[in-house]
PDB file of C-alpha atoms and ligand atoms in Angstrom:
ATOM      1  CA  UNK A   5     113.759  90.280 102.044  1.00 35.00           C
ATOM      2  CA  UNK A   6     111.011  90.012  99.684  1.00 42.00           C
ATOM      3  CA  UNK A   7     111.514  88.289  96.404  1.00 41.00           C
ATOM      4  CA  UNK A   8     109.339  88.488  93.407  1.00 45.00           C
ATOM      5  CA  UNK A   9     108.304  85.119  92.353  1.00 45.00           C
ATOM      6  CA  UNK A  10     109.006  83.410  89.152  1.00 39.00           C
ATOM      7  CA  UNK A  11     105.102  82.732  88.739  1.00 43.00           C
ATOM      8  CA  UNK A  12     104.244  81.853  85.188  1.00 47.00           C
ATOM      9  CA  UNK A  13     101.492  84.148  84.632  1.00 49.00           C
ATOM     10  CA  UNK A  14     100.359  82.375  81.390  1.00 46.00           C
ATOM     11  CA  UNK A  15     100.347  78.815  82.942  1.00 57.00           C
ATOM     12  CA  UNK A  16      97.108  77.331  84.651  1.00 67.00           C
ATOM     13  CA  UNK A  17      97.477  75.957  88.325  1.00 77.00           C
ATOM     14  CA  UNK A  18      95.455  75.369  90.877  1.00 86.00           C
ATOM     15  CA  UNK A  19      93.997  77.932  92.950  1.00 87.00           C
ATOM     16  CA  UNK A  20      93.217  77.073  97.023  1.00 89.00           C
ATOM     17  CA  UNK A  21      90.767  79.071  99.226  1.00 90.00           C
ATOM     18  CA  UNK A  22      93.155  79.821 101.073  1.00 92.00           C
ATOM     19  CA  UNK A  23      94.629  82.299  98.840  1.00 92.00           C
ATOM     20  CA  UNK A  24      91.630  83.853  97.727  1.00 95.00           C
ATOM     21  CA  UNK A  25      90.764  87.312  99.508  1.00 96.00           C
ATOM     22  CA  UNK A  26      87.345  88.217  98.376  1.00 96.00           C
ATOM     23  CA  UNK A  27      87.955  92.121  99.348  1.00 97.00           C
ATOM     24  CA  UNK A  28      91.086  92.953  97.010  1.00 97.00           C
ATOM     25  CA  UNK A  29      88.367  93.948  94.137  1.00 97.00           C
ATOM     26  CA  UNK A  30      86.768  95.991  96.587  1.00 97.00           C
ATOM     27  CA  UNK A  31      90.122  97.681  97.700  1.00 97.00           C
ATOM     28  CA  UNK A  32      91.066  98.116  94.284  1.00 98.00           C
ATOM     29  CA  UNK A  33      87.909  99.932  93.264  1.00 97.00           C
ATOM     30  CA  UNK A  34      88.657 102.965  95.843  1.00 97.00           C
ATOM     31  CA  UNK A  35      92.160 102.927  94.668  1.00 97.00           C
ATOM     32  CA  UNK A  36      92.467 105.859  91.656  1.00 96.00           C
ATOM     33  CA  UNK A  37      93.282 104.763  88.709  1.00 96.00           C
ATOM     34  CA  UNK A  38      91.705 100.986  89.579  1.00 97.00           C
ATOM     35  CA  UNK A  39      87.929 102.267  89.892  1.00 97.00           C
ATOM     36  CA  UNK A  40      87.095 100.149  86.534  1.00 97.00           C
ATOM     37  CA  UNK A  41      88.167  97.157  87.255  1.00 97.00           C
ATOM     38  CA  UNK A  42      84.987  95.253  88.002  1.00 97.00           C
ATOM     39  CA  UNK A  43      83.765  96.552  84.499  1.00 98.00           C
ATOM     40  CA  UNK A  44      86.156  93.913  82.692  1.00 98.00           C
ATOM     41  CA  UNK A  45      84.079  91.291  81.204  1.00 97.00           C
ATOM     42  CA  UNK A  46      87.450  89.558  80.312  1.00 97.00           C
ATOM     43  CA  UNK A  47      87.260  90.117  76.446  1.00 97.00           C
ATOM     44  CA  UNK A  48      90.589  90.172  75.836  1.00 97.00           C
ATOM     45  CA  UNK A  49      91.451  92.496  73.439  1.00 97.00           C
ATOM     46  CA  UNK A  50      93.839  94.495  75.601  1.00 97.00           C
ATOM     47  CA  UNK A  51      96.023  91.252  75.945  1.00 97.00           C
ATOM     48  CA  UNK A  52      95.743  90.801  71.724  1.00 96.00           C
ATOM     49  CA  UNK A  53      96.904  94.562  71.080  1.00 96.00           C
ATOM     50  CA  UNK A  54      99.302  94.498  73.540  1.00 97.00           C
ATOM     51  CA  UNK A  55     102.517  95.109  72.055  1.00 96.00           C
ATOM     52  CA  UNK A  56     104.624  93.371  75.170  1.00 96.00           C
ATOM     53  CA  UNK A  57     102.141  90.358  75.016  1.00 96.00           C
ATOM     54  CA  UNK A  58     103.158  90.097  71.456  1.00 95.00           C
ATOM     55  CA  UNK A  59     106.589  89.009  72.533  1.00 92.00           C
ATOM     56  CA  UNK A  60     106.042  87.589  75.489  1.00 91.00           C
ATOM     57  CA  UNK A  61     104.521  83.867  76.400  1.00 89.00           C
ATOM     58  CA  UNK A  62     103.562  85.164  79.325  1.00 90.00           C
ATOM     59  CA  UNK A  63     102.560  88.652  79.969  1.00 94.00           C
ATOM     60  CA  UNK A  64      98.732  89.086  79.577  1.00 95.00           C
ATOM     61  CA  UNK A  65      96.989  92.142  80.983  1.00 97.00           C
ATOM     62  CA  UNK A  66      93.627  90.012  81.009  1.00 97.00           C
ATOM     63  CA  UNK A  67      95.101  87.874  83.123  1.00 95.00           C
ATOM     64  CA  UNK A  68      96.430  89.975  85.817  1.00 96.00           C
ATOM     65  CA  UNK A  69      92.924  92.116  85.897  1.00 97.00           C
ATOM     66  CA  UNK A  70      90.845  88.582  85.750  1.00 96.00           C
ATOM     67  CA  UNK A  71      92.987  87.239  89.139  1.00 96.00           C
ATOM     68  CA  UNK A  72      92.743  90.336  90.820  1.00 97.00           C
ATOM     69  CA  UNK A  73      88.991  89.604  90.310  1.00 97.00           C
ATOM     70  CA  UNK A  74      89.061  86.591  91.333  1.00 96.00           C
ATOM     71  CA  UNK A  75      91.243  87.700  94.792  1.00 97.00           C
ATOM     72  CA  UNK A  76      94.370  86.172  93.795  1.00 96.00           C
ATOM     73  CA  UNK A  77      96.318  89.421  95.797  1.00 96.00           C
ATOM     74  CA  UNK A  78      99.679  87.860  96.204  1.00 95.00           C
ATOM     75  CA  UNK A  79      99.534  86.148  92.564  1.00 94.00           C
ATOM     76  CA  UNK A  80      99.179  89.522  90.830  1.00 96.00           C
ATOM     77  CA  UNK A  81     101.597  91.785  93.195  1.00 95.00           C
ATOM     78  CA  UNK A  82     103.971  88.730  93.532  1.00 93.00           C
ATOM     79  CA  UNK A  83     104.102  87.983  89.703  1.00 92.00           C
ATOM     80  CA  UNK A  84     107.574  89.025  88.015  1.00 89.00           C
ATOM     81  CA  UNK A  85     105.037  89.635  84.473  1.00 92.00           C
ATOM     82  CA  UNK A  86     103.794  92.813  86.298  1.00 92.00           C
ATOM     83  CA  UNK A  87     106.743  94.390  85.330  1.00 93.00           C
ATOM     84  CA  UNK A  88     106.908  94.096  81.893  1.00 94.00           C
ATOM     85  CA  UNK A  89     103.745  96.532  81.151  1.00 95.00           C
ATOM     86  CA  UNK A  90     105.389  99.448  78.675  1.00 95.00           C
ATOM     87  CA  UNK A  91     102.639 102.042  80.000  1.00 94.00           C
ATOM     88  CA  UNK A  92     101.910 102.830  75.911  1.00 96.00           C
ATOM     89  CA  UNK A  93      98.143 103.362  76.664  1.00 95.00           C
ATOM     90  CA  UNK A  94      96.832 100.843  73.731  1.00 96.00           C
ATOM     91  CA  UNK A  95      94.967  98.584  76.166  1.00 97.00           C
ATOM     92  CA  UNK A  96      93.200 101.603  77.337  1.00 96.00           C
ATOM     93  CA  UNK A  97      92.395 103.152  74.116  1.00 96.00           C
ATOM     94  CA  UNK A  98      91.378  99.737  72.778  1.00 97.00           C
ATOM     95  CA  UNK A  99      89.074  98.579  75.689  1.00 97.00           C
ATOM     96  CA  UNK A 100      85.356  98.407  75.282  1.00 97.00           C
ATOM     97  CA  UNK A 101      84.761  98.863  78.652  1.00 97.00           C
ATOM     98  CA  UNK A 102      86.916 101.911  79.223  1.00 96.00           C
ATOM     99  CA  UNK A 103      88.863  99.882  82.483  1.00 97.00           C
ATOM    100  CA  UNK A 104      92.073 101.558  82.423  1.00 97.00           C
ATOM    101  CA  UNK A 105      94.197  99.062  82.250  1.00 97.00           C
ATOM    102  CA  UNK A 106      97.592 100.616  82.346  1.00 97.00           C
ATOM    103  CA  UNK A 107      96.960 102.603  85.252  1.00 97.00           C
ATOM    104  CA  UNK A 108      95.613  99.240  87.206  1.00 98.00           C
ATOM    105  CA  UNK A 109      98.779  98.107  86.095  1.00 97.00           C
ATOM    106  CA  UNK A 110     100.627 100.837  87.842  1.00 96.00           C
ATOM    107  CA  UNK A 111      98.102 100.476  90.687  1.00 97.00           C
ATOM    108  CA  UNK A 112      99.107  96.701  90.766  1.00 97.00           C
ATOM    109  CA  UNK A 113     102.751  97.575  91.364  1.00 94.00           C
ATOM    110  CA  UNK A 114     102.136 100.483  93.916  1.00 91.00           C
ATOM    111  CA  UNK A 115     101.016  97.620  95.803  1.00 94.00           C
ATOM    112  CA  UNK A 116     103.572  95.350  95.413  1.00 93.00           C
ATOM    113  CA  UNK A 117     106.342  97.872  95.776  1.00 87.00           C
ATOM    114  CA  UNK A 118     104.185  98.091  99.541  1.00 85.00           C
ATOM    115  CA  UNK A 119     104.876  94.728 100.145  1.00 88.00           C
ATOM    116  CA  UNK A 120     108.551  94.733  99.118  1.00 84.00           C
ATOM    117  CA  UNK A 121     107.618  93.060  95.640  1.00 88.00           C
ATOM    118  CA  UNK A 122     110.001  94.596  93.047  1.00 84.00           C
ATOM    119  CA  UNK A 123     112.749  93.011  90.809  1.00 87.00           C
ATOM    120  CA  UNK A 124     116.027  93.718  91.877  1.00 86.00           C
ATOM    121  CA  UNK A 125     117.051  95.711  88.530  1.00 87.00           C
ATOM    122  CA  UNK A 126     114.460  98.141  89.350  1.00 85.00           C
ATOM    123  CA  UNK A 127     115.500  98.651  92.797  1.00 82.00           C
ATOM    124  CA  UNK A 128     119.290  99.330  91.865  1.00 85.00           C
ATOM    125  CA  UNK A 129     118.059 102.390  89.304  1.00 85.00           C
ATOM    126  CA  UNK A 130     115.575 103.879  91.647  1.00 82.00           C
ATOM    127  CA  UNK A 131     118.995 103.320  94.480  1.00 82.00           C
ATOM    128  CA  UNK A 132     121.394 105.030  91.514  1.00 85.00           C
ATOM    129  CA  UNK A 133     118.811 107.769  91.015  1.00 84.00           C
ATOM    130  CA  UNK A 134     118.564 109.061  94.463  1.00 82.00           C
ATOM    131  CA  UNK A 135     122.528 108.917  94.552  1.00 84.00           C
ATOM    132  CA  UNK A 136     123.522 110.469  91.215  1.00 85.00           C
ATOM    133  CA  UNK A 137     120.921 111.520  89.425  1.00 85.00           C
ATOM    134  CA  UNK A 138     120.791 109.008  86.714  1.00 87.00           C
ATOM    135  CA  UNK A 139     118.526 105.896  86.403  1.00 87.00           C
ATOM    136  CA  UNK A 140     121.921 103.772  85.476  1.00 85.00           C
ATOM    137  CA  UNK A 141     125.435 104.946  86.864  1.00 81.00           C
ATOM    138  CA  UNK A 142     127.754 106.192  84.179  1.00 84.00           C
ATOM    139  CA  UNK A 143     130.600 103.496  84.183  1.00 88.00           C
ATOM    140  CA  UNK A 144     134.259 105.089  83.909  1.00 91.00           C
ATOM    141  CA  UNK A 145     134.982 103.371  81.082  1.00 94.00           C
ATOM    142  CA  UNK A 146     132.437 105.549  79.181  1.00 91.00           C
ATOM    143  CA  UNK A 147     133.769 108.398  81.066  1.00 91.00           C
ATOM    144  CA  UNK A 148     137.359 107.752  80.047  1.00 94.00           C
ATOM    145  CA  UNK A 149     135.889 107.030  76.153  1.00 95.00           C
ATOM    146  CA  UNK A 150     134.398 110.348  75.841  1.00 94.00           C
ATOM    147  CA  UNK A 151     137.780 112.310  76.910  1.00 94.00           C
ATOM    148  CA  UNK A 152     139.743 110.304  74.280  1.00 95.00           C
ATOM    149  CA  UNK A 153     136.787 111.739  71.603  1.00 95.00           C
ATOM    150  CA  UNK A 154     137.632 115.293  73.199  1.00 95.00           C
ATOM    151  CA  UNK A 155     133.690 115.261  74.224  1.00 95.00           C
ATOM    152  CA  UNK A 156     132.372 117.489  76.951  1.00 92.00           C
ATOM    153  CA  UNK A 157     131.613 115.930  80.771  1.00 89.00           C
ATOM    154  CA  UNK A 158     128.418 114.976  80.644  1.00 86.00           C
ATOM    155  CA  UNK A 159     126.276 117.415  83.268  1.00 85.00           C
ATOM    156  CA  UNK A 160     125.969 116.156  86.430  1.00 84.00           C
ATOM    157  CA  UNK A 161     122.504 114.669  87.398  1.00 83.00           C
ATOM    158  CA  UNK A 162     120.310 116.633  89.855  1.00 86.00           C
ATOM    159  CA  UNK A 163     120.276 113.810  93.004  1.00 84.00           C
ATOM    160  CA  UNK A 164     119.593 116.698  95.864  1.00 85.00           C
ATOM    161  CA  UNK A 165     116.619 117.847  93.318  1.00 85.00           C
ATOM    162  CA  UNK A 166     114.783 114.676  92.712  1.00 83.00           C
ATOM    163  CA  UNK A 167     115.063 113.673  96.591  1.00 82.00           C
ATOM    164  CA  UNK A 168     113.453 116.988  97.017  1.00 81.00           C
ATOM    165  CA  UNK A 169     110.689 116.112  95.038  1.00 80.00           C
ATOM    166  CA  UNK A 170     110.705 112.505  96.253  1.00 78.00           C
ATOM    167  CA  UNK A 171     110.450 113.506 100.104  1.00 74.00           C
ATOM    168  CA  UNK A 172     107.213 113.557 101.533  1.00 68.00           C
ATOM    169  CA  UNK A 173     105.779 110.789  99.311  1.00 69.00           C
ATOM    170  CA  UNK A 174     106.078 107.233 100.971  1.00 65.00           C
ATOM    171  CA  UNK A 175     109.098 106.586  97.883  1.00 68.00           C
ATOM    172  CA  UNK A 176     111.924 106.605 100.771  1.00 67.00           C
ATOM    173  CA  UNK A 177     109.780 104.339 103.487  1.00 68.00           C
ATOM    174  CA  UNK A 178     109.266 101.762 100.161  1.00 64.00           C
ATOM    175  CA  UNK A 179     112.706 102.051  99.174  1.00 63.00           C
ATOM    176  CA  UNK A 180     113.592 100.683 102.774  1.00 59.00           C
ATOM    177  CA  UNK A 181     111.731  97.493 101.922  1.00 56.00           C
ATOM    178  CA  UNK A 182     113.084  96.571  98.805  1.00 53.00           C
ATOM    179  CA  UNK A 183     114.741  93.363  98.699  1.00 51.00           C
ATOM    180  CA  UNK A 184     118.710  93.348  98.155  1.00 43.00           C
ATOM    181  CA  UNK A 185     121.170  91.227  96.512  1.00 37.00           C
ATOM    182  CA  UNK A 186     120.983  89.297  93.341  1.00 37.00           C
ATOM    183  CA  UNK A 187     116.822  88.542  92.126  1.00 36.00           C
ATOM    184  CA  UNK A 188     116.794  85.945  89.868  1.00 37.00           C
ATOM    185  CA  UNK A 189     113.628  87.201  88.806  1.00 35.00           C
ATOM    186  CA  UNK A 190     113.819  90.094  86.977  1.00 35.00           C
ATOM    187  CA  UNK A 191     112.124  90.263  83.680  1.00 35.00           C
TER     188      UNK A 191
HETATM  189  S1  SF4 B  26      89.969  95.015  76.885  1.00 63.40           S
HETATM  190 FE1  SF4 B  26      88.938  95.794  78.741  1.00 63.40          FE
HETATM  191  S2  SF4 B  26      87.158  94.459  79.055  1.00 63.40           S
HETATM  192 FE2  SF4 B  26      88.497  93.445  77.575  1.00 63.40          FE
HETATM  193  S3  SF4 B  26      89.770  92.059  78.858  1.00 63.40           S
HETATM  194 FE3  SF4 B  26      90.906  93.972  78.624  1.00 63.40          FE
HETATM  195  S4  SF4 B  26      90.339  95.217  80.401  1.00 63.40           S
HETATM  196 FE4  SF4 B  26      88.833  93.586  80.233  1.00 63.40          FE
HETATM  197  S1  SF4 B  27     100.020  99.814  78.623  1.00 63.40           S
HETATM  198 FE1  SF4 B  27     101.068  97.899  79.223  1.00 63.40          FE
HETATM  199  S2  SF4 B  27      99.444  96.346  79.238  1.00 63.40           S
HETATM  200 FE2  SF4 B  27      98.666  98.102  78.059  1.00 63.40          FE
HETATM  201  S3  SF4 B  27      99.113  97.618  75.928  1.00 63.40           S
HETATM  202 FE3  SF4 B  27     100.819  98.872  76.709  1.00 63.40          FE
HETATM  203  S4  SF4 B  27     102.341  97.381  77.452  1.00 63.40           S
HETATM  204 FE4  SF4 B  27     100.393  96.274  77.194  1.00 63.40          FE
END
């Protein structure tokens, strides 16, 4: 099991050789969505409208796209910030460069779902989706709270559908590697 690491994105520390792999730009770049990313001069004005970065100390899109420059692979998949990205576009429409940030942000976490890098939160609603349909399981309390306000059932969630369109994409063969248990972690 794989867990994602509490790395403080925001917080300087020392980077050694050893963890530096000079071809991750160069993988990135073929990767669509993550052509761009050499084109960041590391301006940061995706990181100042960032509405997430707003609230948190330690999420900053600059950051992420400047280590993945720099090689830092295992920072930026490993890094429990990656998850907090709301995929609302502004760091894309705002960039001078036109890098597409969200989408090397979704990039970024293809990769890290490879490697078995996901918070364990995420990896119970993509479980709960394959089994009933919904992202989070309807508790019974909820179910037993609607009868008593004489609502309807609520309709049963499609789970044969969406494995359907889920099968033949590598989403099962990921799901196999995704770490179990309690994560600590999660954002
Ligand atoms: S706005 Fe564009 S160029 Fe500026 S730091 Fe963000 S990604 Fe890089
Ligand atoms: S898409 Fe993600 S990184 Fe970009 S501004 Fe929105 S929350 Fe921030």
């Amino acid at each position: 099991m794989t867990e994602v690491s509490t790395l403080n994105q925001g917080k300087e520390q020392p980077i050694k050789a050893s963890e530096i792999d000079p071809t991750f730009k160069y993988e990135l770049e073929k990767i669509p969505g993550a052509e761009k990313i050499l084109l960041c001069f590391q301006c940061g004005t995706c990181t100042s409208d960032c509405p997430i970065a707003r609230f948190s100390d330690n999420y900053r899109p600059r950051t992420l796209i400047h280590m993945a420059q720099l090689g830092l692979k295992d920072r930026v998949l490993n890094s429990a910030t990656l998850w907090l990205c709301s995929a609302c576009f502004t760091c894309t429409d705002r960039c001078p460069q036109n890098v597409e940030v969200d989408s090397i942000i979704r990039v970024f976490r293809n990769l890290a779902v490879k490697k078995g890098y996901i918070p364990q939160g995420l990896c119970n609603q993509a479980q709960s989706l394959l089994e009933t349909g919904y992202v989070a399981k309807v508790p019974e309390s909820r179910i037993r709270k609607r009868e008593n306000y004489g609502l309807p059932p609520l309709p049963q969630g499609n789970a044969e559908a969406i494995k359907k369109i889920l099968r033949g994409i590598s989403f099962f063969d990921s799901l196999q590697t995704l770490p179990k248990g309690d994560n600590k972690n999660d954002p």
